PDB file of C-alpha atoms in Angstrom:
ATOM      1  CA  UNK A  88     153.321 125.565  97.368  1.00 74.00           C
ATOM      2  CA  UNK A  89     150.908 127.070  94.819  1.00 85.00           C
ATOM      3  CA  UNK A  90     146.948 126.317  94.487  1.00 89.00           C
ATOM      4  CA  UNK A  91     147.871 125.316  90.987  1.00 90.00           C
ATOM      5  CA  UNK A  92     149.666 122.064  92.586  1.00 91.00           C
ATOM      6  CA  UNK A  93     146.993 121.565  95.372  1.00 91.00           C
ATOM      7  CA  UNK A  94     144.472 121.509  91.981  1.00 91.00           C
ATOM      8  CA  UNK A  95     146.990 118.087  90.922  1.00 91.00           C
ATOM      9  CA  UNK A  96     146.867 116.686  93.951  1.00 89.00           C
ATOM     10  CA  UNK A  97     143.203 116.997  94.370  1.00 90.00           C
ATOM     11  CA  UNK A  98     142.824 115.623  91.159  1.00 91.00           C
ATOM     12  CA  UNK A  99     144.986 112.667  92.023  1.00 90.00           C
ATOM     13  CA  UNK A 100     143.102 111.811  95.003  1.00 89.00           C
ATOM     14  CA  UNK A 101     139.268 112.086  93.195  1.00 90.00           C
ATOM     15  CA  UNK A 102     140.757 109.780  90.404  1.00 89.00           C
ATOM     16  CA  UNK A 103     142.673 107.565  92.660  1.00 88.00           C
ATOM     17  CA  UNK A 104     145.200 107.428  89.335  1.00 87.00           C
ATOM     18  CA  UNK A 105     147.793 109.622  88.010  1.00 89.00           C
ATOM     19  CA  UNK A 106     147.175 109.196  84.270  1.00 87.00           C
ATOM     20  CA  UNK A 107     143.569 109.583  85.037  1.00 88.00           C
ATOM     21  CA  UNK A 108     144.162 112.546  86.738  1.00 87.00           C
ATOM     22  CA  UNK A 109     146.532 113.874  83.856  1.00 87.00           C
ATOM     23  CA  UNK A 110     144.070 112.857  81.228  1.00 88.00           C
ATOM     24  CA  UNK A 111     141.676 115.708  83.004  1.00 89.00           C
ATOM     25  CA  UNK A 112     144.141 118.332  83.710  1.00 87.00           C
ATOM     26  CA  UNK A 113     145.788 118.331  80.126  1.00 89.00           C
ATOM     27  CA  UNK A 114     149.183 117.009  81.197  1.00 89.00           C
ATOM     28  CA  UNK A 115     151.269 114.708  80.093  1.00 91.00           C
ATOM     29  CA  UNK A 116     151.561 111.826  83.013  1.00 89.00           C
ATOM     30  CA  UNK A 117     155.059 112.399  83.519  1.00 90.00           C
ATOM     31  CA  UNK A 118     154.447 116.200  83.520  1.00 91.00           C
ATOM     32  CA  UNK A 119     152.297 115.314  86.652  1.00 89.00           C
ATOM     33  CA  UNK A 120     154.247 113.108  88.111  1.00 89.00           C
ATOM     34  CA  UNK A 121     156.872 115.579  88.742  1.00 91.00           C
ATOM     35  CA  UNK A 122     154.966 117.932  90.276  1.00 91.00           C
ATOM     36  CA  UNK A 123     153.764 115.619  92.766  1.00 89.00           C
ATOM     37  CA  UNK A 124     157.170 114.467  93.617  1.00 91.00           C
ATOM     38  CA  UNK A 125     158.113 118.004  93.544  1.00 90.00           C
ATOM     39  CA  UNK A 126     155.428 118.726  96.073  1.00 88.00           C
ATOM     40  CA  UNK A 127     156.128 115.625  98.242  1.00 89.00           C
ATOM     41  CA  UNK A 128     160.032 116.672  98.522  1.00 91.00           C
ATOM     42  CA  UNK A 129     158.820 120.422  99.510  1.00 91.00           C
ATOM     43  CA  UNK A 130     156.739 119.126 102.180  1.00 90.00           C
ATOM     44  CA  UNK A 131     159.142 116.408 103.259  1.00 91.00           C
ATOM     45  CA  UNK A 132     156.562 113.338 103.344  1.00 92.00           C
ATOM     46  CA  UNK A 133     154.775 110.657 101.705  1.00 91.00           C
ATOM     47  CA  UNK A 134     152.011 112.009 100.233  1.00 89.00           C
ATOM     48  CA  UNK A 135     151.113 109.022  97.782  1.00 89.00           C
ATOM     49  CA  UNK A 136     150.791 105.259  97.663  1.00 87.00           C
ATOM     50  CA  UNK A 137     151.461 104.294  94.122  1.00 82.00           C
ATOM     51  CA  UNK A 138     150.522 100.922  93.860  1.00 74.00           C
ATOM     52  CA  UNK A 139     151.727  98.609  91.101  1.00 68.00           C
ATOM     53  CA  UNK A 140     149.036  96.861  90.089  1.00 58.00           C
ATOM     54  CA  UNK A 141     146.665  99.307  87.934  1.00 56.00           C
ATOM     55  CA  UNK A 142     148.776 102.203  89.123  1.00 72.00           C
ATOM     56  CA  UNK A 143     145.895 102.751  91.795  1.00 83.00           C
ATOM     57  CA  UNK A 144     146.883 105.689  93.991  1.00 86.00           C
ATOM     58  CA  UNK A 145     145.849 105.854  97.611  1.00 88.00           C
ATOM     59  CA  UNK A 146     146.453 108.679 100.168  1.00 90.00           C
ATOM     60  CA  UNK A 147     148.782 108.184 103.252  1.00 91.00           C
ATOM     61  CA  UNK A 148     148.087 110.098 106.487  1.00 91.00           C
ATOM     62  CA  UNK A 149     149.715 112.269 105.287  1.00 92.00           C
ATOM     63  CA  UNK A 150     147.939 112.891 102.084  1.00 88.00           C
ATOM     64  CA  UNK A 151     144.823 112.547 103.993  1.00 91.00           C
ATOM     65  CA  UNK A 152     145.572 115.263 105.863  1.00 92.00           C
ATOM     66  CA  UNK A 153     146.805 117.635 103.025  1.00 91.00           C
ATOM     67  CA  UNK A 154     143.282 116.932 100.881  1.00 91.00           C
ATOM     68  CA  UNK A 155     141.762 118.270 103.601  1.00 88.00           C
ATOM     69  CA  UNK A 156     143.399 121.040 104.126  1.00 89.00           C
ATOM     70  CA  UNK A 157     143.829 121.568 100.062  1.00 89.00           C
ATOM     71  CA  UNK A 158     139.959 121.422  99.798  1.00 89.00           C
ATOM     72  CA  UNK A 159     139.850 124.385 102.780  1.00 86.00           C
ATOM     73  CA  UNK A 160     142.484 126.613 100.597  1.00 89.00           C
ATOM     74  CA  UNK A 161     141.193 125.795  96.918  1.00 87.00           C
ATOM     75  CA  UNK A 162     137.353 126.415  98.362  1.00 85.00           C
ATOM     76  CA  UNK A 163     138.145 129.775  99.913  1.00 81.00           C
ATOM     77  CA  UNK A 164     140.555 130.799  96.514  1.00 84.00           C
ATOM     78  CA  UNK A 165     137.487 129.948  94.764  1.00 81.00           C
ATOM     79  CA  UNK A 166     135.060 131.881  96.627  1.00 71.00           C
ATOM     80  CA  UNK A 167     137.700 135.227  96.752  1.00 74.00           C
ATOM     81  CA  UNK A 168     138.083 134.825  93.255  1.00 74.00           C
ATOM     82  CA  UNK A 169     134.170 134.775  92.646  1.00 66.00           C
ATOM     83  CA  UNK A 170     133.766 137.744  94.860  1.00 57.00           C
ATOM     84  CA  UNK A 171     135.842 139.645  92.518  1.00 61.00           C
ATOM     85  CA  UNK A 172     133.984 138.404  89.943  1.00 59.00           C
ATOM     86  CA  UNK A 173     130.881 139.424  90.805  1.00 49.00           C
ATOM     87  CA  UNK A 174     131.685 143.096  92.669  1.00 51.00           C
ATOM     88  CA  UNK A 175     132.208 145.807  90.121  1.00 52.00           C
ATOM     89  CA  UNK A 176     134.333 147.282  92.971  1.00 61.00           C
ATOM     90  CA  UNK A 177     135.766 146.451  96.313  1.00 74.00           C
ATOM     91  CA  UNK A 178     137.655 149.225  98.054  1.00 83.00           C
ATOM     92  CA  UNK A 179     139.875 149.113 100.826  1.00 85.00           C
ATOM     93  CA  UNK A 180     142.553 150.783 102.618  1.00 87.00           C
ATOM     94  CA  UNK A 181     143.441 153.401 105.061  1.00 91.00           C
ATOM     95  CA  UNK A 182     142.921 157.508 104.104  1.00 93.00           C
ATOM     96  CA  UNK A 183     145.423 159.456 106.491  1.00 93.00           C
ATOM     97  CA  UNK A 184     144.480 163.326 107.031  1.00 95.00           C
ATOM     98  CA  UNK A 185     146.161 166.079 108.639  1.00 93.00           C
ATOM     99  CA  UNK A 186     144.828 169.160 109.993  1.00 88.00           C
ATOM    100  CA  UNK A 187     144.293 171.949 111.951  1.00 78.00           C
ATOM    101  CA  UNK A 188     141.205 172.805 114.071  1.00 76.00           C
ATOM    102  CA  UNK A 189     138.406 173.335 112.109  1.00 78.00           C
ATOM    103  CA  UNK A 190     134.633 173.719 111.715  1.00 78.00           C
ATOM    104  CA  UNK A 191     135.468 172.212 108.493  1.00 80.00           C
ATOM    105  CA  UNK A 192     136.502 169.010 109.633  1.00 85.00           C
ATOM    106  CA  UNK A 193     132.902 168.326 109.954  1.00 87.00           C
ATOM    107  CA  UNK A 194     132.917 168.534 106.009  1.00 90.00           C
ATOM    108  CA  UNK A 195     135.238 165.655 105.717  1.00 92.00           C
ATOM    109  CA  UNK A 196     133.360 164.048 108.309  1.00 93.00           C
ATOM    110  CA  UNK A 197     130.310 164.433 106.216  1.00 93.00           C
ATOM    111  CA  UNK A 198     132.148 162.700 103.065  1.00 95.00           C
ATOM    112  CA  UNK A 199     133.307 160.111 105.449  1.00 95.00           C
ATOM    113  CA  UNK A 200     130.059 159.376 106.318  1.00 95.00           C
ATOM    114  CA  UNK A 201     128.514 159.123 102.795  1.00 92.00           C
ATOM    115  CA  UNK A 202     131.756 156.995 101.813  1.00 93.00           C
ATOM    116  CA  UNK A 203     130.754 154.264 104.369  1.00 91.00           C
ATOM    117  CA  UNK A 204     127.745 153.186 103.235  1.00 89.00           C
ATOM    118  CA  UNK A 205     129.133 152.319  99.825  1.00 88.00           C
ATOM    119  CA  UNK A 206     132.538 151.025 101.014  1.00 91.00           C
ATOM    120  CA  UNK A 207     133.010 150.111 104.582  1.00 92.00           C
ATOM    121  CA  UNK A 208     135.879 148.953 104.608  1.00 90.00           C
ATOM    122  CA  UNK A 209     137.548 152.042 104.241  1.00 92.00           C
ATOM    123  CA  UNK A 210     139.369 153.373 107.283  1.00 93.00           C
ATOM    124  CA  UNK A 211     140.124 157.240 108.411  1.00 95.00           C
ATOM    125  CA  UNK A 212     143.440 158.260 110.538  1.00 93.00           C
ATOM    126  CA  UNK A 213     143.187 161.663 111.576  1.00 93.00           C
ATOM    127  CA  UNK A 214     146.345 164.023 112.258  1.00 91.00           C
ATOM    128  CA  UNK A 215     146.062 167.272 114.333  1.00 86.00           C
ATOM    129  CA  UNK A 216     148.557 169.627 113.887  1.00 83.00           C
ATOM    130  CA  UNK A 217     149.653 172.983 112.365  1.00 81.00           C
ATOM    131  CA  UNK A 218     150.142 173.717 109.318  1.00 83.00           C
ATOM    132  CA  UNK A 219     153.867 173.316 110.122  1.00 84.00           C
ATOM    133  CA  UNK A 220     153.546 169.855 110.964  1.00 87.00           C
ATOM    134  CA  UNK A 221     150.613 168.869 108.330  1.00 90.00           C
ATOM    135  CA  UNK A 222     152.976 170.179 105.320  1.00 91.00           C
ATOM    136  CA  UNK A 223     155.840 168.182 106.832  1.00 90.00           C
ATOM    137  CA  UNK A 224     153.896 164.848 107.149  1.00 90.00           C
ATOM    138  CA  UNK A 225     152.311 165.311 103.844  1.00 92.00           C
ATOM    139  CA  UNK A 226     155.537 165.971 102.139  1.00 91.00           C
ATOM    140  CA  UNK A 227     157.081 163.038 104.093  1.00 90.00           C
ATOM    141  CA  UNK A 228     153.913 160.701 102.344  1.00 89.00           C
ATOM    142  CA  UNK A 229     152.475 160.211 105.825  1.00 90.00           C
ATOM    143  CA  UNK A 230     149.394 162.061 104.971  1.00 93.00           C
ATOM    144  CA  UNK A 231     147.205 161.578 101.803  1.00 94.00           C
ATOM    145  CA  UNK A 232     145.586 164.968 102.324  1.00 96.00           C
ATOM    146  CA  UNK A 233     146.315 168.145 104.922  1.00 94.00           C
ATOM    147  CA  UNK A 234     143.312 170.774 105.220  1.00 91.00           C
ATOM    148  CA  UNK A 235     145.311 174.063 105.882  1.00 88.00           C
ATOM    149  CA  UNK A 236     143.577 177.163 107.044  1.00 82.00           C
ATOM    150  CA  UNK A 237     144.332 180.427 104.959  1.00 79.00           C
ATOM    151  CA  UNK A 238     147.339 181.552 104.467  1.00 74.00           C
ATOM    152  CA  UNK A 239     149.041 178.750 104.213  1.00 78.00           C
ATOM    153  CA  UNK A 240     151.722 178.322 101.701  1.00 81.00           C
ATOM    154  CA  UNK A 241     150.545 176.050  98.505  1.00 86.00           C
ATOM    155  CA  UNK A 242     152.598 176.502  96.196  1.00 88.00           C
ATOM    156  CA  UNK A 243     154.168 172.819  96.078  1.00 89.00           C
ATOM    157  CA  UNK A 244     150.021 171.345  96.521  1.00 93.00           C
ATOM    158  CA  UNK A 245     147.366 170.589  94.547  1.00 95.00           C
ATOM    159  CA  UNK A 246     144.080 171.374  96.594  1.00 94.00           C
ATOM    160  CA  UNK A 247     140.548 172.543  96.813  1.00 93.00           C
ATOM    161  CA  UNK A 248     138.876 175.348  98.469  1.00 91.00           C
ATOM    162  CA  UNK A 249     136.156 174.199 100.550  1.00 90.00           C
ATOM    163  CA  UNK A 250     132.850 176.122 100.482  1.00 88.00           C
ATOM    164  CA  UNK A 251     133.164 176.705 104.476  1.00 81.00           C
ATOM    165  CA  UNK A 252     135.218 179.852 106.178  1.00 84.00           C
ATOM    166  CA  UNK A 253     136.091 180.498 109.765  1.00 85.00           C
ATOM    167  CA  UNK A 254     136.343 183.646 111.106  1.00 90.00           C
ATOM    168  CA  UNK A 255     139.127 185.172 113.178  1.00 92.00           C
ATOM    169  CA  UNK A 256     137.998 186.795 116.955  1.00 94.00           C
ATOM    170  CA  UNK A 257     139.117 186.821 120.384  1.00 95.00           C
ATOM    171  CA  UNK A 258     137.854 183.837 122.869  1.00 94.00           C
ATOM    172  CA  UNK A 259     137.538 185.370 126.364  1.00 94.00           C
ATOM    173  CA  UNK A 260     135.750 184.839 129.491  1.00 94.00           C
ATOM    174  CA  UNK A 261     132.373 185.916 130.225  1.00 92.00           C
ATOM    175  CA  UNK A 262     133.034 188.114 132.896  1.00 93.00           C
ATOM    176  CA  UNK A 263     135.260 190.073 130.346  1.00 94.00           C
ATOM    177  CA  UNK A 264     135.002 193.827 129.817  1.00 94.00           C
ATOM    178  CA  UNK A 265     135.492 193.268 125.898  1.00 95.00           C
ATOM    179  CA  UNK A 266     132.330 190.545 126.278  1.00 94.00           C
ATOM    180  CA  UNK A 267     129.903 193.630 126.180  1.00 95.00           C
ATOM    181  CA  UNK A 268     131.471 194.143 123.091  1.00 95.00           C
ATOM    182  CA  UNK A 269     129.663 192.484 119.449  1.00 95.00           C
ATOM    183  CA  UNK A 270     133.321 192.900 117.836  1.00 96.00           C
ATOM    184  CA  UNK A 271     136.694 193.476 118.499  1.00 96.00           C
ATOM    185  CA  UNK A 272     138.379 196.654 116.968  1.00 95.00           C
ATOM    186  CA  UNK A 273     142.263 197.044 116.624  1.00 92.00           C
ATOM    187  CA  UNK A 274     142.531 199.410 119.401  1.00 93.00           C
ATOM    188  CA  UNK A 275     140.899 196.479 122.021  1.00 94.00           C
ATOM    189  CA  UNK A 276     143.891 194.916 121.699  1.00 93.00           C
ATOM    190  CA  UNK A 277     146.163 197.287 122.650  1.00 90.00           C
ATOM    191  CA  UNK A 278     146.847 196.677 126.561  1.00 88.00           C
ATOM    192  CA  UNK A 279     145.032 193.154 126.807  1.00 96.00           C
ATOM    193  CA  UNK A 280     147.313 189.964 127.573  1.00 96.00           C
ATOM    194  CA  UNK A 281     147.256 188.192 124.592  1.00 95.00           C
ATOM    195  CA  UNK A 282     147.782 184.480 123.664  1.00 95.00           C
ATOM    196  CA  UNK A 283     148.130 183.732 119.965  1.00 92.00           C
ATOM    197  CA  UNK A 284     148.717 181.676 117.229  1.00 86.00           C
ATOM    198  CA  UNK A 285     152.581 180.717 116.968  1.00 83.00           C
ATOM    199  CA  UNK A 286     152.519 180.257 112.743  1.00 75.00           C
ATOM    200  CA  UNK A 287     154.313 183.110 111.553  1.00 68.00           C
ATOM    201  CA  UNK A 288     152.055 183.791 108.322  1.00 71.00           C
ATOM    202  CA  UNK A 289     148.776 183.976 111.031  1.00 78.00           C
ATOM    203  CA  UNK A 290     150.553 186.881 112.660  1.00 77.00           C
ATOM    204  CA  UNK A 291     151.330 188.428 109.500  1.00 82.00           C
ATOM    205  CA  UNK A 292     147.546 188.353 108.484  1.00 83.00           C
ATOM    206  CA  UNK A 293     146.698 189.312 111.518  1.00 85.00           C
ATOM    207  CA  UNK A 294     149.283 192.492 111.835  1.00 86.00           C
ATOM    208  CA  UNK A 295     147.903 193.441 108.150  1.00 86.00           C
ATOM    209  CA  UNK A 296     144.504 193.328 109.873  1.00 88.00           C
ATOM    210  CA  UNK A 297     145.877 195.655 112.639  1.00 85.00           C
ATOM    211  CA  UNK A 298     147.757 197.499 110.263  1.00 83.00           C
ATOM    212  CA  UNK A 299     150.615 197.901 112.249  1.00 78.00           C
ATOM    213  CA  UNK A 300     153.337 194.962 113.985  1.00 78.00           C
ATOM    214  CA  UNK A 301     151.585 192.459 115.865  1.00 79.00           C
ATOM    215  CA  UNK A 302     155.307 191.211 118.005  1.00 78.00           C
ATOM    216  CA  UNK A 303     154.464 194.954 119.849  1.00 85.00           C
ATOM    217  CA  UNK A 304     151.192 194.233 121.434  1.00 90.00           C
ATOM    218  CA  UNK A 305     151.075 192.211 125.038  1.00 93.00           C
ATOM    219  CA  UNK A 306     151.285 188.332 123.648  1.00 93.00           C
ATOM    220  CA  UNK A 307     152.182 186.769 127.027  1.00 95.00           C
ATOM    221  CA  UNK A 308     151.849 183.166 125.400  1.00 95.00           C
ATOM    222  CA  UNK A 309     151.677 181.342 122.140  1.00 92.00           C
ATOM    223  CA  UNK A 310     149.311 178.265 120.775  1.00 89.00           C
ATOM    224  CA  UNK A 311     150.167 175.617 118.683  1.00 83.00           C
ATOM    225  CA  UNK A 312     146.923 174.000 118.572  1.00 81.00           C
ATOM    226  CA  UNK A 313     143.826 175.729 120.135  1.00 85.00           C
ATOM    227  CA  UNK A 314     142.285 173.811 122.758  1.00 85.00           C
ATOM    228  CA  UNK A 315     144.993 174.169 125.475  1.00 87.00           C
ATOM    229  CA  UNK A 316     145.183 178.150 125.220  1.00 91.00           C
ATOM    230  CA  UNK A 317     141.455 177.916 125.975  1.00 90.00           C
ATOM    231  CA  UNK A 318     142.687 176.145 129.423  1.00 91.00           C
ATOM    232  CA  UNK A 319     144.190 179.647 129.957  1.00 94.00           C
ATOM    233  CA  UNK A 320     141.396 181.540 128.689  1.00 94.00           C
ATOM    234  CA  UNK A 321     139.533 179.789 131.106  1.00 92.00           C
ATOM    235  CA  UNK A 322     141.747 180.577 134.219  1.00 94.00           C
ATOM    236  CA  UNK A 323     141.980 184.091 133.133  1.00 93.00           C
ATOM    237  CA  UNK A 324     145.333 183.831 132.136  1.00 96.00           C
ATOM    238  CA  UNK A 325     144.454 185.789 129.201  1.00 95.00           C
ATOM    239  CA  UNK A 326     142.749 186.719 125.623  1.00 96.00           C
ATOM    240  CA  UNK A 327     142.852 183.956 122.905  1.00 95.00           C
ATOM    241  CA  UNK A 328     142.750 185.450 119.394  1.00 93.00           C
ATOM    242  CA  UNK A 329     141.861 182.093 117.824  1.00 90.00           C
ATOM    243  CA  UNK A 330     138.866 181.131 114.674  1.00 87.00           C
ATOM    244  CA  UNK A 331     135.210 180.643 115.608  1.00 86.00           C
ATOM    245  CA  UNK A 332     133.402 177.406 116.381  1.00 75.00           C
ATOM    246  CA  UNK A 333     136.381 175.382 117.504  1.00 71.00           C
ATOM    247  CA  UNK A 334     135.708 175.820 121.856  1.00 61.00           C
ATOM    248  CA  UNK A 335     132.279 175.585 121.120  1.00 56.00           C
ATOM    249  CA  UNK A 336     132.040 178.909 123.429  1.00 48.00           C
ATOM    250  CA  UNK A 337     127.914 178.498 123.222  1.00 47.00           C
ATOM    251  CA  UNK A 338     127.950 175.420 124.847  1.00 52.00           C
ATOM    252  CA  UNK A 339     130.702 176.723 127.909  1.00 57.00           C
ATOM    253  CA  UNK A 340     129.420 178.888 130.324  1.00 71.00           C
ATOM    254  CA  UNK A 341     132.192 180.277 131.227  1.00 85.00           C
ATOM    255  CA  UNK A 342     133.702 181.320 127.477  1.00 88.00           C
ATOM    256  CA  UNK A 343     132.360 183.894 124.566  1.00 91.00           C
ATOM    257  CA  UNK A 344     134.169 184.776 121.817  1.00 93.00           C
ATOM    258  CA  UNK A 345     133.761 188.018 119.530  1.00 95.00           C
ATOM    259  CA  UNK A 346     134.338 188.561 116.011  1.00 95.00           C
ATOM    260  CA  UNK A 347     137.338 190.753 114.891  1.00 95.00           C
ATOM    261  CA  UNK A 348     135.884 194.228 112.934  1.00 94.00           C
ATOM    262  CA  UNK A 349     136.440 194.912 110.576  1.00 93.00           C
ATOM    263  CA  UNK A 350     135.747 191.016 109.514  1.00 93.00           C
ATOM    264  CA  UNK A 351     139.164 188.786 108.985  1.00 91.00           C
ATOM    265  CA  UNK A 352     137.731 185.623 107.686  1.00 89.00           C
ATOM    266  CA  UNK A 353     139.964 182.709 106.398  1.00 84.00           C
ATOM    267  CA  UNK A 354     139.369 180.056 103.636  1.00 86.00           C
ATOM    268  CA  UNK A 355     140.056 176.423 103.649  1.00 88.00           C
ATOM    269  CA  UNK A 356     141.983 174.472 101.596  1.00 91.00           C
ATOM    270  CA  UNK A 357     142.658 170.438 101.326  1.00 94.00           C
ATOM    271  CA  UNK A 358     145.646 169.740  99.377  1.00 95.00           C
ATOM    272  CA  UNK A 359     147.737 166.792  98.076  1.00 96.00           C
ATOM    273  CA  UNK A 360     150.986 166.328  96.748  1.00 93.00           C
ATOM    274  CA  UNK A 361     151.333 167.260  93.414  1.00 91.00           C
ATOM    275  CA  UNK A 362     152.260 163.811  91.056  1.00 86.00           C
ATOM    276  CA  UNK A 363     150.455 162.151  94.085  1.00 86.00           C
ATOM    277  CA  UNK A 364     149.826 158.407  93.423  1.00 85.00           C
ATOM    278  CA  UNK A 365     146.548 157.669  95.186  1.00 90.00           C
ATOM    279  CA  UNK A 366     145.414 154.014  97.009  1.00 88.00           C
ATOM    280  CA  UNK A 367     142.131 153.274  95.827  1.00 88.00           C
ATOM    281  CA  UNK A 368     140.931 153.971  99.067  1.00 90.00           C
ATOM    282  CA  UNK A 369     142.234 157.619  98.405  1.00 92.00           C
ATOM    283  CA  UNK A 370     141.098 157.996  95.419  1.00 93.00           C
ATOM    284  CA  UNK A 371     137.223 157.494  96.345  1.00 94.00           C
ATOM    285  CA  UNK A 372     137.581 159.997  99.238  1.00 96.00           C
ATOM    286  CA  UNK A 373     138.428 162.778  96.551  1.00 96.00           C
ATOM    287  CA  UNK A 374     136.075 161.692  94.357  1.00 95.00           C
ATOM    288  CA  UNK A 375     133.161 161.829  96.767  1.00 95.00           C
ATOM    289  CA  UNK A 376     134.705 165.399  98.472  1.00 95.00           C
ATOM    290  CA  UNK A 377     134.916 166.455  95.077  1.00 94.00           C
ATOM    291  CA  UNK A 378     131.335 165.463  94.532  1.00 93.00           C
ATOM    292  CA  UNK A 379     130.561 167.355  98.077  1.00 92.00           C
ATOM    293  CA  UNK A 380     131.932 170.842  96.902  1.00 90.00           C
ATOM    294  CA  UNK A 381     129.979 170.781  93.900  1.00 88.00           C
ATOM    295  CA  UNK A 382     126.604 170.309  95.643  1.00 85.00           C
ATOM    296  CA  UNK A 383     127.701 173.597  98.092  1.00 76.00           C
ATOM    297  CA  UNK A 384     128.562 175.167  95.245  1.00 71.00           C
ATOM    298  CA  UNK A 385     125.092 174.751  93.714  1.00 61.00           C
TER     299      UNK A 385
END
């Protein structure tokens, strides 16, 4: 059943004749007389009394009950199609990104934000992960966009740096010996228990940091995503070497954390696939981050 055919029938039943009804649509009257039988046998009722005399047309029950409901469906078509009409834009869908943890998340948060005002009917899913398991899901098509922290292999992305960096350090407890420290030197490290990233291009920043193999200092435990290590930060378990502003160590009293010297800091990328084909919804996110960039880059 199409509109097009509830149109006829509606037709029918204002002109109480079918080659009144035809005259007004632009068909033929046996042209309209099909369709109604066509939409009486699809139904499986009566739809029409077609009296003899004067060909009047009356509604059964049936048909009674199918105006009404016609005049619901052709009233709301009418008043989606006019919406369409009159927006210059109306964007929906779902934006899936995939991350690690990051200050700059509050970035894309930002865009969000912005984004909402204009069209709220767009909806965020956010990912946590690696960049193992972003780069996997994005290459899968389960994510529109990953942010990767630096290094991070992008060779099969197209992406933008954001303006924002994190910088690497060691979380630790207050009641630390290193936490009389402002920064961490190489040497700290040497016979601390360590806990540290488990991405095998962070440790090979971080041993070019060092400036010697990383695998030969005391790592007692490995992180995939930070916020459990800090669990055994906290119990004194051990050192985290981990970014900035991702425990929040100002607002715990029982955490600091302590900048690595001399400085390691790491940029942030968001990437896409490259040949990407972009919802709409998708599309106006990169526009608007886009748009965001440019204003920190001013």
């Amino acid at each position: 059943m199409d509109i097009r055919i509830l149109r006829y029938f509606l037709a029918v039943a204002r002109e109480e004749s079918i080659s009144g009804a035809a005259k007004g649509l632009h068909l033929t009257q046996p042209t309209l007389s099909r369709q109604l039988m066509d939409l009486e046998e699809e139904l499986g009722v009566k739809l029409l009394n077609r009296g003899k005399k004067n060909r009047h047309i009356t509604l059964t029950e049936e048909g009674m009950l199918l105006r009404r409901r016609a005049e619901e469906i052709v009233a709301l078509a009418d008043k989606t199609i006019a919406e369409f009409d009159t927006a210059q834009e109306i964007i929906s869908g779902d934006v899936y990104i995939g991350g690690g943890e990051t200050n700059a998340m509050r970035l894309i948060a930002k865009v969000a934000k912005k984004l909402q005002a204009k069209y709220p009917l767009i909806r965020y899913h956010l990912y946590s992960g690696n960049a193992d398991d972003v780069a996997e899901r994005l290459d899968k098509g389960l994510l529109d966009f990953g942010l990767f922290i630096e290094p991070a292999n992008m060779e099969r992305y197209h992406y933008l740096r954001l303006p924002d960096t994190d910088t690497w350090g060691l979380l630790m407890r207050k009641d630390s010996p290193l936490s009389a420290k402002e920064s961490i030197q190489a040497e700290d490290l040497e016979n601390i228990p360590l806990i540290v990233s488990r991405q095998s291009m962070v440790r090979n920043e971080l041993s070019g940091w060092r400036g010697g193999d990383f695998d030969k200092l005391n790592i007692v435990a490995t992180y995939n995503l930070i916020y459990n290590a800090s669990l055994m930060v906290d119990e004194g378990f051990g050192y985290a070497l981990c970014l900035d502003r991702l425990v929040f160590s100002a607002h715990n009293n029982n955490f600091c954390f302590r900048p690595l010297e001399p400085k390691l800091e790491a940029h942030l990328n968001i990437a896409w696939k490259k040949y990407q084909v972009f919802s709409k919804a998708a599309e106006k996110f990169l526009e608007a981050l886009q748009e965001e960039i440019e204003i920190h880059r001013i």
